[in-house]
Amino acid sequence: MNNKDIWIFLFLSGMLCFNWPFLEIFAESLPLYFFLAWPGFILIMILLSTRKSADHDPDVDV
């Protein structure tokens, strides 16, 4: 998967995880789900963005 495919996959999985049918599964513990899933997606985005920027660092000689 290239960089664009990963971001599209992350966007679509976020839409799925925070959409009504999937939220109905966690109806009893919805606040806990939001407090765990939302920072999880943010952490994944941070890890992906720093990994890609570290891979393409022009100052590093190979």
CSV table of C-alpha atoms in Angstrom, one decimal:
chain,number,residue,atom,x,y,z
A,1,MET,CA,0.0,0.0,0.0
A,2,ASN,CA,1.3,3.4,-0.8
A,3,ASN,CA,0.8,6.5,1.3
A,4,LYS,CA,-2.4,7.6,-0.4
A,5,ASP,CA,-4.0,4.1,0.0
A,6,ILE,CA,-3.2,4.1,3.7
A,7,TRP,CA,-4.9,7.4,4.3
A,8,ILE,CA,-8.0,6.4,2.3
A,9,PHE,CA,-8.2,3.2,4.3
A,10,LEU,CA,-7.8,5.0,7.6
A,11,PHE,CA,-10.5,7.5,6.6
A,12,LEU,CA,-13.0,4.8,5.6
A,13,SER,CA,-12.3,2.7,8.7
A,14,GLY,CA,-12.9,5.8,10.8
A,15,MET,CA,-16.1,6.4,9.1
A,16,LEU,CA,-17.1,2.9,9.7
A,17,CYS,CA,-16.1,2.9,13.4
A,18,PHE,CA,-17.9,6.2,14.2
A,19,ASN,CA,-21.1,5.5,12.2
A,20,TRP,CA,-24.5,4.6,13.6
A,21,PRO,CA,-24.7,0.8,13.0
A,22,PHE,CA,-21.3,0.2,14.5
A,23,LEU,CA,-21.9,2.6,17.4
A,24,GLU,CA,-25.1,0.7,18.3
A,25,ILE,CA,-22.9,-2.3,19.2
A,26,PHE,CA,-21.3,-0.2,21.9
A,27,ALA,CA,-24.5,1.5,23.1
A,28,GLU,CA,-24.0,0.5,26.7
A,29,SER,CA,-20.4,1.7,27.0
A,30,LEU,CA,-20.4,4.4,24.4
A,31,PRO,CA,-18.4,7.1,26.3
A,32,LEU,CA,-15.7,4.5,27.0
A,33,TYR,CA,-15.7,3.5,23.3
A,34,PHE,CA,-15.2,7.2,22.3
A,35,PHE,CA,-12.5,7.8,24.8
A,36,LEU,CA,-10.6,4.8,23.6
A,37,ALA,CA,-11.3,4.7,19.8
A,38,TRP,CA,-10.9,8.4,19.1
A,39,PRO,CA,-7.3,8.8,20.6
A,40,GLY,CA,-6.5,5.4,19.0
A,41,PHE,CA,-7.2,6.9,15.6
A,42,ILE,CA,-5.2,10.0,16.4
A,43,LEU,CA,-2.3,7.9,17.5
A,44,ILE,CA,-2.4,5.9,14.3
A,45,MET,CA,-2.4,9.1,12.3
A,46,ILE,CA,0.5,10.5,14.2
A,47,LEU,CA,2.5,7.2,13.8
A,48,LEU,CA,1.8,7.1,10.0
A,49,SER,CA,2.7,10.7,9.4
A,50,THR,CA,5.9,10.6,11.3
A,51,ARG,CA,6.9,7.2,9.8
A,52,LYS,CA,6.4,8.6,6.3
A,53,SER,CA,8.2,11.8,7.0
A,54,ALA,CA,11.2,9.9,8.5
A,55,ASP,CA,11.4,7.6,5.4
A,56,HIS,CA,11.7,10.6,3.1
A,57,ASP,CA,14.2,12.8,5.0
A,58,PRO,CA,16.3,14.5,2.4
A,59,ASP,CA,19.1,15.3,4.8
A,60,VAL,CA,20.0,11.6,5.5
A,61,ASP,CA,22.6,10.0,3.2
A,62,VAL,CA,22.1,6.4,2.4
